[in-house]
Structure formats: C-alpha cells, structure tokens
Amino acid sequence: MKIAVPGKQGTLRNLVCAEVERQGHSVDSAGDAAIYLPGSPEELDRVVREGGFRRIVLRSNAYAYGSNTKNPGLMTEDRVSLLPENAPEQRWLRMEAIAAKHPNSAALRLANVLIPGEGDLIVDRLAGRASGTVLGHDPTIQVLAPNDAARALVTAAASNKTGLFNVAGGGRSEEHTSELQSHSFISYA
C-alpha cells in the first residue's frame, strides 16, 4: 500500500514514514491512503476534497475533550461538550469534522505524544524550562510513546474502520506487542 503523509513536518512525521516502511508499505504523495498530521484546516480540507485518496487518517488529540479541573475524569463521546467556541481544543474538533467529510476516514485522538512541538500542550509545557502546577490539583494524564503513536496511525491507514478512535498507552510496549499487532490498542469512541 502507498501512504501519503501530508501536513506538519517534524519528528512524528519522520516516525510515521519509518513505520510505513517497517510495516511493508511505501511513502508516496499519490498514495492510496493519507495520514494527515495537522497543519492548517484549509490544507486538510484540500486533502479531503482533491487528494484522490481512498482513505484519510487524521492525527487528532485527546485534548479535544477539553482541559478543565471540573472534568469528571474519564469522559465518553456521549457527554455534551462544555467547550467554549474559542477554546484551543476546538481546533481538533474542527479538523475531525473536516476529515469526517471523507467517506472512508478515521480520526485518531492520541493521548499526549511525548514529542515537544507536535501539538500536545502538556508535553510542550513539561518540556519547557519551567512548568507549574495548580495548588491542590493532581491531574491524571495519559501519555503515548512516539513509536506507538506512529504505529497506531499507520495501522489505521491500512484498516477500513471509520470513525473516531481513542489511542493511549497501555503500559510498557514490549508487554503489549501482540495486543498492538491485533489493533486492540485503538478503542472505539
């Protein structure tokens, strides 16, 4: 299978391209499928409308659920969004809506990928020179190893499952190799 990787340049893109090859596919801008690593909504819209891909996979973010100390913890898709229209999380929801226009698309809401500069606010803050906490607040965060994120995106590109999927780490990757290969690390939202 030929897979295009349009969108943002950077470490995650490099890992996705390497994973494409590792899984026996090839990276090709005129591929059968596209894994879109968010750049602009306009670019994604162009990829969906004009790309000629039979499959679109969007790298989304669990941040789409919103980041608020009033959140009850684990949330499901049937919970009404309380995000204000100008919240930064809305970017991910807008991108998901654009990707959903393609009849064979999947949006993968990745937990925080441990690569600074790839769109994960908490990772960027933790990677900075100093980070702070809110007194009396001890949030639970989920993180995802960069190679696991790449593996999830390429696996989704080779699949025909459509919709919105949550992807998070489940422990040490060597313990979950067979689980990852069976694709059960992607939960249906």
PDB file of N, CA, C and O in Angstrom, residues 57-63 65 106-113 120 142-156 164-170 180 183-189:
ATOM      1  N   VAL A  57      -6.650   9.347   7.294  1.00  0.00           N
ATOM      2  CA  VAL A  57      -6.491   9.178   8.740  1.00  0.00           C
ATOM      3  C   VAL A  57      -5.981  10.501   9.297  1.00  0.00           C
ATOM      4  O   VAL A  57      -4.975  11.029   8.821  1.00  0.00           O
ATOM      5  N   LEU A  58      -6.687  11.037  10.282  1.00  0.00           N
ATOM      6  CA  LEU A  58      -6.312  12.297  10.909  1.00  0.00           C
ATOM      7  C   LEU A  58      -5.677  12.037  12.262  1.00  0.00           C
ATOM      8  O   LEU A  58      -6.228  11.303  13.076  1.00  0.00           O
ATOM      9  N   ARG A  59      -4.541  12.656  12.507  1.00  0.00           N
ATOM     10  CA  ARG A  59      -3.938  12.651  13.844  1.00  0.00           C
ATOM     11  C   ARG A  59      -4.662  13.739  14.623  1.00  0.00           C
ATOM     12  O   ARG A  59      -4.452  14.924  14.427  1.00  0.00           O
ATOM     13  N   SER A  60      -5.575  13.325  15.490  1.00  0.00           N
ATOM     14  CA  SER A  60      -6.260  14.272  16.358  1.00  0.00           C
ATOM     15  C   SER A  60      -5.651  14.159  17.746  1.00  0.00           C
ATOM     16  O   SER A  60      -4.588  13.573  17.919  1.00  0.00           O
ATOM     17  N   ASN A  61      -6.329  14.707  18.730  1.00  0.00           N
ATOM     18  CA  ASN A  61      -5.745  14.779  20.058  1.00  0.00           C
ATOM     19  C   ASN A  61      -6.824  14.603  21.116  1.00  0.00           C
ATOM     20  O   ASN A  61      -7.914  15.160  20.989  1.00  0.00           O
ATOM     21  N   ALA A  62      -6.510  13.877  22.164  1.00  0.00           N
ATOM     22  CA  ALA A  62      -7.444  13.708  23.271  1.00  0.00           C
ATOM     23  C   ALA A  62      -7.763  15.043  23.938  1.00  0.00           C
ATOM     24  O   ALA A  62      -8.740  15.162  24.670  1.00  0.00           O
ATOM     25  N   TYR A  63      -6.972  16.049  23.640  1.00  0.00           N
ATOM     26  CA  TYR A  63      -7.216  17.405  24.130  1.00  0.00           C
ATOM     27  C   TYR A  63      -8.584  17.915  23.657  1.00  0.00           C
ATOM     28  O   TYR A  63      -9.134  18.850  24.227  1.00  0.00           O
ATOM     29  N   TYR A  65     -11.308  16.726  24.207  1.00  0.00           N
ATOM     30  CA  TYR A  65     -12.282  16.573  25.292  1.00  0.00           C
ATOM     31  C   TYR A  65     -12.318  17.804  26.188  1.00  0.00           C
ATOM     32  O   TYR A  65     -13.248  18.000  26.937  1.00  0.00           O
ATOM     33  N   ALA A 106     -10.814   8.072   9.346  1.00  0.00           N
ATOM     34  CA  ALA A 106     -10.696   7.782  10.768  1.00  0.00           C
ATOM     35  C   ALA A 106      -9.946   8.936  11.410  1.00  0.00           C
ATOM     36  O   ALA A 106      -8.973   9.453  10.833  1.00  0.00           O
ATOM     37  N   ALA A 107     -10.410   9.366  12.565  1.00  0.00           N
ATOM     38  CA  ALA A 107      -9.696  10.375  13.346  1.00  0.00           C
ATOM     39  C   ALA A 107      -9.203   9.678  14.610  1.00  0.00           C
ATOM     40  O   ALA A 107      -9.993   9.086  15.336  1.00  0.00           O
ATOM     41  N   LEU A 108      -7.903   9.711  14.820  1.00  0.00           N
ATOM     42  CA  LEU A 108      -7.311   9.077  15.997  1.00  0.00           C
ATOM     43  C   LEU A 108      -6.980  10.152  17.019  1.00  0.00           C
ATOM     44  O   LEU A 108      -6.126  11.008  16.776  1.00  0.00           O
ATOM     45  N   ARG A 109      -7.711  10.120  18.136  1.00  0.00           N
ATOM     46  CA  ARG A 109      -7.442  11.041  19.229  1.00  0.00           C
ATOM     47  C   ARG A 109      -6.330  10.432  20.076  1.00  0.00           C
ATOM     48  O   ARG A 109      -6.565   9.571  20.912  1.00  0.00           O
ATOM     49  N   LEU A 110      -5.119  10.905  19.812  1.00  0.00           N
ATOM     50  CA  LEU A 110      -3.966  10.380  20.522  1.00  0.00           C
ATOM     51  C   LEU A 110      -3.846  11.028  21.896  1.00  0.00           C
ATOM     52  O   LEU A 110      -4.077  12.229  22.043  1.00  0.00           O
ATOM     53  N   ALA A 111      -3.469  10.229  22.891  1.00  0.00           N
ATOM     54  CA  ALA A 111      -3.075  10.788  24.177  1.00  0.00           C
ATOM     55  C   ALA A 111      -1.842  11.649  23.928  1.00  0.00           C
ATOM     56  O   ALA A 111      -1.326  11.712  22.813  1.00  0.00           O
ATOM     57  N   ASN A 112      -1.347  12.317  24.928  1.00  0.00           N
ATOM     58  CA  ASN A 112      -0.187  13.195  24.792  1.00  0.00           C
ATOM     59  C   ASN A 112       1.014  12.422  24.264  1.00  0.00           C
ATOM     60  O   ASN A 112       1.531  11.545  24.938  1.00  0.00           O
ATOM     61  N   VAL A 113       1.447  12.762  23.040  1.00  0.00           N
ATOM     62  CA  VAL A 113       2.603  12.113  22.427  1.00  0.00           C
ATOM     63  C   VAL A 113       3.855  12.814  22.951  1.00  0.00           C
ATOM     64  O   VAL A 113       3.964  14.038  22.907  1.00  0.00           O
ATOM     65  N   ASP A 120       0.853  18.806  21.485  1.00  0.00           N
ATOM     66  CA  ASP A 120       0.376  18.361  22.789  1.00  0.00           C
ATOM     67  C   ASP A 120       0.781  19.386  23.844  1.00  0.00           C
ATOM     68  O   ASP A 120       1.950  19.472  24.231  1.00  0.00           O
ATOM     69  N   GLN A 142      -2.468  11.007  30.523  1.00  0.00           N
ATOM     70  CA  GLN A 142      -2.074   9.841  29.754  1.00  0.00           C
ATOM     71  C   GLN A 142      -1.048  10.279  28.729  1.00  0.00           C
ATOM     72  O   GLN A 142      -1.168  11.361  28.153  1.00  0.00           O
ATOM     73  N   VAL A 143      -0.055   9.435  28.516  1.00  0.00           N
ATOM     74  CA  VAL A 143       0.967   9.733  27.523  1.00  0.00           C
ATOM     75  C   VAL A 143       1.097   8.547  26.575  1.00  0.00           C
ATOM     76  O   VAL A 143       0.682   7.432  26.887  1.00  0.00           O
ATOM     77  N   LEU A 144       1.665   8.831  25.426  1.00  0.00           N
ATOM     78  CA  LEU A 144       1.833   7.816  24.403  1.00  0.00           C
ATOM     79  C   LEU A 144       3.251   7.928  23.852  1.00  0.00           C
ATOM     80  O   LEU A 144       3.702   9.029  23.514  1.00  0.00           O
ATOM     81  N   ALA A 145       3.944   6.814  23.790  1.00  0.00           N
ATOM     82  CA  ALA A 145       5.288   6.801  23.225  1.00  0.00           C
ATOM     83  C   ALA A 145       5.201   7.176  21.741  1.00  0.00           C
ATOM     84  O   ALA A 145       4.267   6.764  21.045  1.00  0.00           O
ATOM     85  N   PRO A 146       6.151   7.941  21.248  1.00  0.00           N
ATOM     86  CA  PRO A 146       6.115   8.363  19.845  1.00  0.00           C
ATOM     87  C   PRO A 146       6.013   7.200  18.858  1.00  0.00           C
ATOM     88  O   PRO A 146       5.242   7.275  17.889  1.00  0.00           O
ATOM     89  N   ASN A 147       6.745   6.124  19.078  1.00  0.00           N
ATOM     90  CA  ASN A 147       6.672   4.981  18.154  1.00  0.00           C
ATOM     91  C   ASN A 147       5.301   4.325  18.179  1.00  0.00           C
ATOM     92  O   ASN A 147       4.822   3.832  17.148  1.00  0.00           O
ATOM     93  N   ASP A 148       4.650   4.297  19.348  1.00  0.00           N
ATOM     94  CA  ASP A 148       3.295   3.740  19.433  1.00  0.00           C
ATOM     95  C   ASP A 148       2.295   4.621  18.693  1.00  0.00           C
ATOM     96  O   ASP A 148       1.364   4.128  18.064  1.00  0.00           O
ATOM     97  N   ALA A 149       2.482   5.938  18.763  1.00  0.00           N
ATOM     98  CA  ALA A 149       1.618   6.860  18.020  1.00  0.00           C
ATOM     99  C   ALA A 149       1.761   6.610  16.523  1.00  0.00           C
ATOM    100  O   ALA A 149       0.761   6.512  15.801  1.00  0.00           O
ATOM    101  N   ALA A 150       2.997   6.486  16.052  1.00  0.00           N
ATOM    102  CA  ALA A 150       3.239   6.218  14.628  1.00  0.00           C
ATOM    103  C   ALA A 150       2.619   4.893  14.218  1.00  0.00           C
ATOM    104  O   ALA A 150       1.973   4.788  13.168  1.00  0.00           O
ATOM    105  N   ARG A 151       2.786   3.862  15.054  1.00  0.00           N
ATOM    106  CA  ARG A 151       2.228   2.543  14.747  1.00  0.00           C
ATOM    107  C   ARG A 151       0.707   2.601  14.649  1.00  0.00           C
ATOM    108  O   ARG A 151       0.100   2.013  13.754  1.00  0.00           O
ATOM    109  N   ALA A 152       0.067   3.338  15.548  1.00  0.00           N
ATOM    110  CA  ALA A 152      -1.395   3.456  15.523  1.00  0.00           C
ATOM    111  C   ALA A 152      -1.868   4.143  14.246  1.00  0.00           C
ATOM    112  O   ALA A 152      -2.835   3.699  13.609  1.00  0.00           O
ATOM    113  N   LEU A 153      -1.191   5.210  13.845  1.00  0.00           N
ATOM    114  CA  LEU A 153      -1.591   5.950  12.649  1.00  0.00           C
ATOM    115  C   LEU A 153      -1.442   5.101  11.384  1.00  0.00           C
ATOM    116  O   LEU A 153      -2.341   5.075  10.534  1.00  0.00           O
ATOM    117  N   VAL A 154      -0.349   4.383  11.261  1.00  0.00           N
ATOM    118  CA  VAL A 154      -0.121   3.552  10.067  1.00  0.00           C
ATOM    119  C   VAL A 154      -1.091   2.366  10.066  1.00  0.00           C
ATOM    120  O   VAL A 154      -1.650   2.006   9.021  1.00  0.00           O
ATOM    121  N   THR A 155      -1.316   1.773  11.225  1.00  0.00           N
ATOM    122  CA  THR A 155      -2.272   0.660  11.321  1.00  0.00           C
ATOM    123  C   THR A 155      -3.664   1.123  10.904  1.00  0.00           C
ATOM    124  O   THR A 155      -4.373   0.408  10.183  1.00  0.00           O
ATOM    125  N   ALA A 156      -4.053   2.315  11.320  1.00  0.00           N
ATOM    126  CA  ALA A 156      -5.368   2.853  10.947  1.00  0.00           C
ATOM    127  C   ALA A 156      -5.440   3.117   9.439  1.00  0.00           C
ATOM    128  O   ALA A 156      -6.490   2.915   8.824  1.00  0.00           O
ATOM    129  N   LEU A 164     -14.219   7.751  14.921  1.00  0.00           N
ATOM    130  CA  LEU A 164     -13.352   8.404  15.885  1.00  0.00           C
ATOM    131  C   LEU A 164     -12.810   7.354  16.846  1.00  0.00           C
ATOM    132  O   LEU A 164     -13.565   6.541  17.373  1.00  0.00           O
ATOM    133  N   PHE A 165     -11.486   7.372  17.061  1.00  0.00           N
ATOM    134  CA  PHE A 165     -10.837   6.371  17.905  1.00  0.00           C
ATOM    135  C   PHE A 165      -9.933   7.051  18.921  1.00  0.00           C
ATOM    136  O   PHE A 165      -9.276   8.039  18.607  1.00  0.00           O
ATOM    137  N   ASN A 166      -9.909   6.520  20.129  1.00  0.00           N
ATOM    138  CA  ASN A 166      -9.007   6.987  21.167  1.00  0.00           C
ATOM    139  C   ASN A 166      -7.801   6.070  21.201  1.00  0.00           C
ATOM    140  O   ASN A 166      -7.946   4.848  21.147  1.00  0.00           O
ATOM    141  N   VAL A 167      -6.612   6.663  21.311  1.00  0.00           N
ATOM    142  CA  VAL A 167      -5.381   5.871  21.358  1.00  0.00           C
ATOM    143  C   VAL A 167      -4.577   6.350  22.561  1.00  0.00           C
ATOM    144  O   VAL A 167      -4.251   7.532  22.657  1.00  0.00           O
ATOM    145  N   ALA A 168      -4.281   5.426  23.464  1.00  0.00           N
ATOM    146  CA  ALA A 168      -3.484   5.749  24.653  1.00  0.00           C
ATOM    147  C   ALA A 168      -2.560   4.584  24.954  1.00  0.00           C
ATOM    148  O   ALA A 168      -2.792   3.459  24.508  1.00  0.00           O
ATOM    149  N   GLY A 169      -1.528   4.874  25.707  1.00  0.00           N
ATOM    150  CA  GLY A 169      -0.596   3.827  26.105  1.00  0.00           C
ATOM    151  C   GLY A 169      -1.236   2.895  27.112  1.00  0.00           C
ATOM    152  O   GLY A 169      -2.069   3.301  27.899  1.00  0.00           O
ATOM    153  N   GLY A 170      -0.821   1.645  27.069  1.00  0.00           N
ATOM    154  CA  GLY A 170      -1.366   0.668  27.994  1.00  0.00           C
ATOM    155  C   GLY A 170      -0.290   0.072  28.878  1.00  0.00           C
ATOM    156  O   GLY A 170      -0.485  -0.974  29.462  1.00  0.00           O
ATOM    157  N   LEU A 180      -0.933  -4.775  20.373  1.00  0.00           N
ATOM    158  CA  LEU A 180      -0.804  -3.722  19.373  1.00  0.00           C
ATOM    159  C   LEU A 180      -0.961  -4.285  17.967  1.00  0.00           C
ATOM    160  O   LEU A 180      -1.601  -3.684  17.116  1.00  0.00           O
ATOM    161  N   HIS A 183      -4.422  -4.688  16.911  1.00  0.00           N
ATOM    162  CA  HIS A 183      -5.116  -3.430  16.742  1.00  0.00           C
ATOM    163  C   HIS A 183      -6.048  -3.122  17.896  1.00  0.00           C
ATOM    164  O   HIS A 183      -6.837  -2.203  17.815  1.00  0.00           O
ATOM    165  N   SER A 184      -5.996  -3.854  18.999  1.00  0.00           N
ATOM    166  CA  SER A 184      -6.916  -3.602  20.096  1.00  0.00           C
ATOM    167  C   SER A 184      -6.507  -2.409  20.928  1.00  0.00           C
ATOM    168  O   SER A 184      -7.223  -2.029  21.832  1.00  0.00           O
ATOM    169  N   PHE A 185      -5.384  -1.775  20.621  1.00  0.00           N
ATOM    170  CA  PHE A 185      -4.998  -0.579  21.342  1.00  0.00           C
ATOM    171  C   PHE A 185      -5.812   0.613  20.899  1.00  0.00           C
ATOM    172  O   PHE A 185      -5.801   1.650  21.532  1.00  0.00           O
ATOM    173  N   ILE A 186      -6.567   0.480  19.837  1.00  0.00           N
ATOM    174  CA  ILE A 186      -7.449   1.553  19.375  1.00  0.00           C
ATOM    175  C   ILE A 186      -8.831   1.273  19.937  1.00  0.00           C
ATOM    176  O   ILE A 186      -9.416   0.243  19.652  1.00  0.00           O
ATOM    177  N   SER A 187      -9.331   2.179  20.767  1.00  0.00           N
ATOM    178  CA  SER A 187     -10.664   1.978  21.322  1.00  0.00           C
ATOM    179  C   SER A 187     -11.662   2.805  20.536  1.00  0.00           C
ATOM    180  O   SER A 187     -11.371   3.911  20.104  1.00  0.00           O
ATOM    181  N   TYR A 188     -12.826   2.263  20.356  1.00  0.00           N
ATOM    182  CA  TYR A 188     -13.871   2.952  19.616  1.00  0.00           C
ATOM    183  C   TYR A 188     -14.523   3.964  20.536  1.00  0.00           C
ATOM    184  O   TYR A 188     -14.932   3.641  21.620  1.00  0.00           O
ATOM    185  N   ALA A 189     -14.567   5.201  20.082  1.00  0.00           N
ATOM    186  CA  ALA A 189     -15.167   6.266  20.904  1.00  0.00           C
ATOM    187  C   ALA A 189     -16.667   6.281  20.721  1.00  0.00           C
ATOM    188  O   ALA A 189     -17.219   5.784  19.798  1.00  0.00           O
TER     189      ALA A 189
END
